[in-house]
Tab-separated table of C-alpha atoms in Angstrom:
chain	number	residue	atom	x	y	z
A	198	UNK	CA	112.657	98.129	74.595
A	199	UNK	CA	115.046	98.049	78.101
A	200	UNK	CA	117.178	94.879	77.515
A	201	UNK	CA	115.731	93.524	81.224
A	202	UNK	CA	112.051	93.852	80.283
A	203	UNK	CA	112.600	90.568	77.784
A	204	UNK	CA	114.881	87.431	76.402
A	205	UNK	CA	113.883	88.012	73.368
A	206	UNK	CA	114.059	90.801	70.035
A	207	UNK	CA	110.771	89.826	68.526
A	208	UNK	CA	108.030	91.524	67.346
A	209	UNK	CA	105.452	91.883	70.475
A	210	UNK	CA	101.339	91.204	68.406
A	211	UNK	CA	98.667	93.096	69.905
A	212	UNK	CA	95.122	93.212	67.621
A	213	UNK	CA	93.238	96.196	68.645
A	214	UNK	CA	89.986	97.509	66.992
A	215	UNK	CA	90.661	99.240	63.745
A	216	UNK	CA	88.916	102.007	64.539
A	217	UNK	CA	91.250	102.703	67.135
A	218	UNK	CA	94.216	103.655	64.968
A	219	UNK	CA	92.068	105.853	62.878
A	220	UNK	CA	89.961	103.456	59.798
A	221	UNK	CA	87.116	104.883	58.848
A	222	UNK	CA	85.328	101.635	59.153
A	223	UNK	CA	82.604	102.898	61.931
A	224	UNK	CA	78.490	102.217	61.093
A	225	UNK	CA	78.936	106.566	59.887
A	226	UNK	CA	81.818	106.178	58.198
A	227	UNK	CA	83.839	107.248	61.329
A	228	UNK	CA	86.601	106.699	63.460
A	229	UNK	CA	87.478	106.321	67.465
A	230	UNK	CA	91.154	107.210	66.871
A	231	UNK	CA	93.541	106.692	70.378
A	232	UNK	CA	96.040	108.794	70.931
A	233	UNK	CA	97.574	106.752	73.322
A	234	UNK	CA	96.734	103.327	71.948
A	235	UNK	CA	98.248	105.226	68.578
A	236	UNK	CA	101.000	107.851	69.802
A	237	UNK	CA	102.570	105.411	73.322
A	238	UNK	CA	101.826	102.078	73.341
A	239	UNK	CA	103.251	102.316	69.625
A	240	UNK	CA	106.632	102.756	70.120
A	241	UNK	CA	106.244	98.423	71.786
A	242	UNK	CA	103.871	96.817	69.912
A	243	UNK	CA	102.576	95.452	66.285
A	244	UNK	CA	99.477	96.355	65.726
A	245	UNK	CA	96.688	93.926	63.791
A	246	UNK	CA	94.097	96.019	63.197
A	247	UNK	CA	90.668	93.703	62.666
A	248	UNK	CA	86.777	95.566	62.219
A	249	UNK	CA	84.309	92.719	62.831
A	250	UNK	CA	81.775	93.999	61.396
A	251	UNK	CA	83.166	95.427	58.058
A	252	UNK	CA	85.322	90.926	58.311
A	253	UNK	CA	81.195	89.906	58.927
A	254	UNK	CA	80.782	92.007	55.264
A	255	UNK	CA	79.007	94.825	56.589
A	256	UNK	CA	80.335	98.030	54.431
A	257	UNK	CA	80.955	101.882	55.801
A	258	UNK	CA	79.269	103.254	55.737
A	259	UNK	CA	75.970	100.728	56.816
A	260	UNK	CA	73.261	100.520	59.465
A	261	UNK	CA	74.578	99.974	63.348
A	262	UNK	CA	73.680	97.575	65.400
A	263	UNK	CA	72.699	96.795	68.882
A	264	UNK	CA	72.427	94.385	71.152
A	265	UNK	CA	68.325	93.333	72.097
A	266	UNK	CA	66.889	90.872	74.297
A	267	UNK	CA	68.726	88.407	76.952
A	268	UNK	CA	72.138	90.197	78.230
A	269	UNK	CA	73.185	87.152	78.865
A	270	UNK	CA	72.477	85.375	75.167
A	271	UNK	CA	71.915	88.569	73.127
A	272	UNK	CA	71.583	89.662	69.670
A	273	UNK	CA	72.673	91.187	67.545
A	274	UNK	CA	69.394	93.406	65.605
A	275	UNK	CA	69.972	96.162	63.055
A	276	UNK	CA	69.301	99.588	64.704
A	277	UNK	CA	66.794	100.498	61.969
A	278	UNK	CA	65.709	97.022	60.447
A	279	UNK	CA	65.270	94.583	62.687
A	280	UNK	CA	65.014	92.129	59.808
A	281	UNK	CA	68.854	92.163	60.243
A	282	UNK	CA	70.369	89.657	62.330
A	283	UNK	CA	74.355	89.491	62.350
A	284	UNK	CA	74.599	87.560	65.459
A	285	UNK	CA	76.084	84.271	63.780
A	286	UNK	CA	78.561	86.184	61.700
A	287	UNK	CA	79.702	88.234	64.771
A	288	UNK	CA	80.075	84.824	66.401
A	289	UNK	CA	81.451	82.921	64.225
A	290	UNK	CA	83.463	85.022	62.770
A	291	UNK	CA	85.060	85.456	66.204
A	292	UNK	CA	86.010	82.077	66.737
A	293	UNK	CA	87.905	81.929	63.852
A	294	UNK	CA	89.945	84.747	64.405
A	295	UNK	CA	90.477	83.171	67.577
A	296	UNK	CA	92.056	80.763	65.839
A	297	UNK	CA	94.533	82.748	63.170
A	298	UNK	CA	95.143	84.897	65.745
A	299	UNK	CA	97.117	82.322	68.496
A	300	UNK	CA	99.981	84.103	68.168
A	301	UNK	CA	98.529	87.809	69.365
A	302	UNK	CA	100.507	88.197	72.841
A	303	UNK	CA	97.250	90.912	73.642
A	304	UNK	CA	94.013	93.029	72.262
A	305	UNK	CA	92.980	96.315	73.094
A	306	UNK	CA	88.704	96.349	71.879
A	307	UNK	CA	86.649	99.500	70.923
A	308	UNK	CA	84.802	99.704	74.479
A	309	UNK	CA	80.478	99.797	74.170
A	310	UNK	CA	80.853	98.044	70.753
A	311	UNK	CA	77.744	95.562	70.046
A	312	UNK	CA	81.026	93.703	68.062
A	313	UNK	CA	83.864	94.321	70.193
A	314	UNK	CA	82.789	95.358	73.500
A	315	UNK	CA	84.621	93.929	77.002
A	316	UNK	CA	81.410	94.942	78.788
A	317	UNK	CA	79.105	97.418	79.835
A	318	UNK	CA	77.663	97.364	76.727
A	319	UNK	CA	74.091	98.147	76.412
A	320	UNK	CA	71.474	95.444	75.689
A	321	UNK	CA	67.845	97.268	74.318
A	322	UNK	CA	64.424	95.462	75.495
A	323	UNK	CA	61.724	94.677	73.151
A	324	UNK	CA	60.426	97.992	74.736
A	325	UNK	CA	62.885	99.734	73.098
A	326	UNK	CA	64.820	100.784	76.553
A	327	UNK	CA	67.854	98.887	77.312
A	328	UNK	CA	67.898	96.891	80.158
A	329	UNK	CA	69.680	97.358	83.593
A	330	UNK	CA	72.375	94.581	83.363
A	331	UNK	CA	74.616	95.024	80.348
A	332	UNK	CA	76.674	92.555	78.350
A	333	UNK	CA	79.883	91.436	75.983
A	334	UNK	CA	80.283	92.557	72.947
A	335	UNK	CA	78.955	88.853	70.672
A	336	UNK	CA	82.845	89.247	68.682
A	337	UNK	CA	85.021	90.354	72.141
A	338	UNK	CA	83.348	87.154	73.471
A	339	UNK	CA	84.228	84.855	70.865
A	340	UNK	CA	88.146	86.528	71.442
A	341	UNK	CA	88.096	86.138	75.137
A	342	UNK	CA	86.546	82.866	75.303
A	343	UNK	CA	88.777	80.646	72.698
A	344	UNK	CA	92.138	82.794	74.234
A	345	UNK	CA	91.566	83.043	77.771
A	346	UNK	CA	94.713	83.477	79.070
A	347	UNK	CA	95.603	86.405	76.811
A	348	UNK	CA	95.603	89.942	78.001
A	349	UNK	CA	92.439	92.003	76.695
A	350	UNK	CA	92.005	95.158	77.343
A	351	UNK	CA	89.272	98.033	76.539
A	352	UNK	CA	90.562	100.768	74.471
A	353	UNK	CA	88.482	103.462	77.893
A	354	UNK	CA	89.957	101.028	80.249
A	355	UNK	CA	93.456	102.607	79.890
A	356	UNK	CA	93.026	105.547	80.853
A	357	UNK	CA	93.254	104.256	84.574
A	358	UNK	CA	96.646	104.556	85.861
A	359	UNK	CA	96.335	101.506	87.731
A	360	UNK	CA	94.487	98.764	84.818
A	361	UNK	CA	96.561	100.216	82.755
A	362	UNK	CA	100.061	99.258	84.096
A	363	UNK	CA	97.772	96.074	84.641
A	364	UNK	CA	97.823	95.628	81.295
A	365	UNK	CA	100.867	96.192	79.711
A	366	UNK	CA	102.764	93.849	82.233
A	367	UNK	CA	100.398	92.105	81.618
A	368	UNK	CA	100.883	91.603	77.245
A	369	UNK	CA	104.441	91.549	78.037
A	370	UNK	CA	103.944	88.861	80.621
A	371	UNK	CA	102.871	86.736	78.114
A	372	UNK	CA	104.539	87.855	74.756
A	373	UNK	CA	107.564	86.463	77.134
A	374	UNK	CA	105.802	83.390	77.741
A	375	UNK	CA	105.338	82.655	73.678
A	376	UNK	CA	108.924	83.006	73.164
A	377	UNK	CA	109.212	80.059	76.200
A	378	UNK	CA	107.241	78.137	75.005
A	379	UNK	CA	108.745	78.068	72.026
A	380	UNK	CA	111.214	75.427	73.485
A	381	UNK	CA	110.283	74.459	76.085
A	382	UNK	CA	112.797	72.797	79.320
A	383	UNK	CA	113.192	72.090	81.972
A	384	UNK	CA	115.583	74.134	82.637
A	385	UNK	CA	113.946	77.126	80.106
A	386	UNK	CA	110.829	76.908	82.745
A	387	UNK	CA	112.767	77.291	85.891
A	388	UNK	CA	114.635	80.253	84.536
A	389	UNK	CA	111.327	82.122	83.827
A	390	UNK	CA	110.278	81.323	86.953
A	391	UNK	CA	113.256	82.309	88.959
A	392	UNK	CA	113.181	86.324	86.061
A	393	UNK	CA	108.833	86.817	87.503
A	394	UNK	CA	108.533	85.575	90.777
A	395	UNK	CA	109.248	88.690	92.456
A	396	UNK	CA	106.159	90.641	89.762
A	397	UNK	CA	104.336	86.986	90.847
A	398	UNK	CA	105.054	88.584	94.031
A	399	UNK	CA	103.441	91.685	93.944
A	400	UNK	CA	100.341	90.085	92.542
A	401	UNK	CA	99.147	87.049	94.982
A	402	UNK	CA	101.787	85.521	97.004
A	403	UNK	CA	99.416	82.899	97.029
A	404	UNK	CA	100.067	82.115	93.495
A	405	UNK	CA	103.864	82.736	94.213
A	406	UNK	CA	103.710	79.763	96.834
A	407	UNK	CA	102.036	77.551	94.008
A	408	UNK	CA	104.467	78.228	91.305
A	409	UNK	CA	107.031	77.710	93.486
A	410	UNK	CA	105.488	74.068	94.666
A	411	UNK	CA	105.499	73.995	91.140
A	412	UNK	CA	108.883	74.464	89.884
A	413	UNK	CA	110.333	72.502	92.213
A	414	UNK	CA	109.071	69.495	90.886
A	415	UNK	CA	109.761	69.912	87.305
A	416	UNK	CA	111.301	67.038	85.205
A	417	UNK	CA	111.174	66.462	81.691
A	418	UNK	CA	108.863	63.920	81.740
A	419	UNK	CA	105.588	66.182	83.367
A	420	UNK	CA	106.866	69.517	81.438
A	421	UNK	CA	104.103	69.876	78.606
A	422	UNK	CA	101.233	69.035	81.336
A	423	UNK	CA	103.298	70.839	84.362
A	424	UNK	CA	103.792	73.845	82.228
A	425	UNK	CA	99.713	74.212	80.733
A	426	UNK	CA	99.475	75.032	84.653
A	427	UNK	CA	102.407	77.009	85.198
A	428	UNK	CA	100.675	79.453	82.187
A	429	UNK	CA	96.809	79.102	83.917
A	430	UNK	CA	98.091	79.724	88.418
A	431	UNK	CA	101.577	82.984	86.372
A	432	UNK	CA	99.240	85.086	83.935
A	433	UNK	CA	95.590	84.542	86.252
A	434	UNK	CA	98.099	85.829	89.438
A	435	UNK	CA	99.119	88.924	87.011
A	436	UNK	CA	95.324	89.440	86.315
A	437	UNK	CA	94.855	90.319	90.166
A	438	UNK	CA	95.665	93.738	91.331
A	439	UNK	CA	99.375	95.068	92.747
A	440	UNK	CA	98.941	96.719	95.653
A	441	UNK	CA	100.729	99.627	97.876
A	442	UNK	CA	101.261	96.847	100.778
A	443	UNK	CA	102.270	93.553	98.330
A	444	UNK	CA	105.022	95.977	96.077
A	445	UNK	CA	106.456	97.012	99.968
A	446	UNK	CA	106.547	93.809	100.867
A	447	UNK	CA	107.836	92.975	97.417
A	448	UNK	CA	110.695	95.703	98.053
A	449	UNK	CA	111.540	94.515	101.068
A	450	UNK	CA	112.640	91.323	100.095
A	451	UNK	CA	114.646	93.536	97.663
A	452	UNK	CA	115.911	95.190	100.089
A	453	UNK	CA	117.366	92.380	101.776
A	454	UNK	CA	119.879	91.118	99.297
A	455	UNK	CA	121.295	94.976	99.599
A	456	UNK	CA	121.777	95.077	103.632
A	457	UNK	CA	124.935	93.484	103.214
A	458	UNK	CA	126.092	96.656	100.454
A	459	UNK	CA	124.688	99.629	102.656
A	460	UNK	CA	125.832	101.502	104.676
A	461	UNK	CA	123.333	102.203	108.054
A	462	UNK	CA	121.729	105.822	106.417
A	463	UNK	CA	121.407	104.631	103.147
A	464	UNK	CA	119.091	101.495	104.441
A	465	UNK	CA	116.933	103.700	106.386
A	466	UNK	CA	116.944	106.352	103.273
A	467	UNK	CA	115.264	103.452	101.279
A	468	UNK	CA	112.751	102.174	104.181
A	469	UNK	CA	111.633	105.428	104.439
A	470	UNK	CA	111.052	105.956	100.958
A	471	UNK	CA	109.774	102.359	101.182
A	472	UNK	CA	107.113	103.515	104.463
A	473	UNK	CA	105.917	106.903	102.487
A	474	UNK	CA	105.059	105.173	98.863
A	475	UNK	CA	103.648	102.179	100.806
A	476	UNK	CA	100.844	105.281	103.057
A	477	UNK	CA	100.512	106.766	99.578
A	478	UNK	CA	102.143	109.569	99.136
A	479	UNK	CA	105.472	109.104	97.001
A	480	UNK	CA	104.200	107.161	93.495
A	481	UNK	CA	106.105	103.272	92.516
A	482	UNK	CA	108.756	104.533	90.621
A	483	UNK	CA	110.584	106.353	93.448
A	484	UNK	CA	111.212	103.471	95.665
A	485	UNK	CA	111.821	101.328	92.771
A	486	UNK	CA	115.075	104.148	91.681
A	487	UNK	CA	116.373	103.926	94.814
A	488	UNK	CA	116.827	100.527	94.640
A	489	UNK	CA	117.389	99.834	91.256
A	490	UNK	CA	121.069	102.893	91.357
A	491	UNK	CA	122.309	100.904	94.386
A	492	UNK	CA	121.171	97.752	92.444
A	493	UNK	CA	123.124	98.293	89.844
A	494	UNK	CA	126.413	99.281	92.166
A	495	UNK	CA	126.335	96.440	94.325
A	496	UNK	CA	122.793	93.780	93.425
A	497	UNK	CA	124.558	89.841	91.919
A	498	UNK	CA	122.645	88.363	89.397
A	499	UNK	CA	119.724	87.229	91.331
A	500	UNK	CA	118.045	89.726	91.426
A	501	UNK	CA	119.204	91.995	88.891
A	502	UNK	CA	117.110	90.062	86.156
A	503	UNK	CA	114.509	90.456	88.397
A	504	UNK	CA	111.877	91.626	85.627
A	505	UNK	CA	109.715	92.885	88.633
A	506	UNK	CA	112.554	95.845	88.023
A	507	UNK	CA	112.042	96.408	84.564
A	508	UNK	CA	108.682	94.813	83.230
A	509	UNK	CA	108.509	97.275	80.518
A	510	UNK	CA	110.186	100.805	79.272
A	511	UNK	CA	110.529	102.992	81.811
A	512	UNK	CA	109.769	105.911	79.116
A	513	UNK	CA	106.674	104.580	79.340
A	514	UNK	CA	106.269	106.115	82.704
A	515	UNK	CA	103.565	103.765	83.777
A	516	UNK	CA	105.004	103.408	88.023
A	517	UNK	CA	104.832	107.565	87.959
A	518	UNK	CA	101.198	107.027	88.463
A	519	UNK	CA	100.478	103.913	90.996
């Protein structure tokens, strides 16, 4: 991992539905191996594989289950034998696992699963037809309920370049926050905010201002309360999608730190590239790469330490497609 990506060498632990790693734990004895998770994300994540259905004692192979009833409070019932009901077992297992997995920095779930699906899981009516409204897998629901700020995403949605970039960005930021909490001081929180301020600005200018005000009033007597409030605002801010407009705003802010060092022609070139990016003609990696080149030559300590410039390993190529 790029040294500017994180202030720690500790591994980033990410939970994952075991079938996505090729474990043969599905109801039919098969798997849903994800080449993306195995071949790319495994470079930066250490996986903690879990299959909740196996975890509650269901065998492999086993009778498949499905969600039935009210989409807001469905039950997990056997597809063949309606007397098989593992609703409470999945919910209790999810709540128990959430307490044991607080060290995780993220979670990747199997989509459409009655246990692991994050959203859009089919819920069947008594007549055997799917309800028009979908539900959430019962295990996934408990994980998200008890760990509401931890980044969670479905494997299928990671094929969307914007969602993929956002998820990985949040996981690494959440991991950095967990590291901060191991030795929390007012100074450490201020340093964290200083490093992440432009990342927040790209996602939510409103939360950027809120966090700035929060840190400005920090003192040792209220550090725990301030950190708790900061974490909620910070993670919710990163959850919002950054746009070409907000990214361009950040790029212009960064360019301001170079205005006295650049020749007029160099500044004109960067402005043109930022404009081309904002209009949708170039990916984000192009203006970022150009700015990083000049920052390496002329930048000061403040701008060089900004996580926005290298929030994750460059070799993942996440900004090549957004």
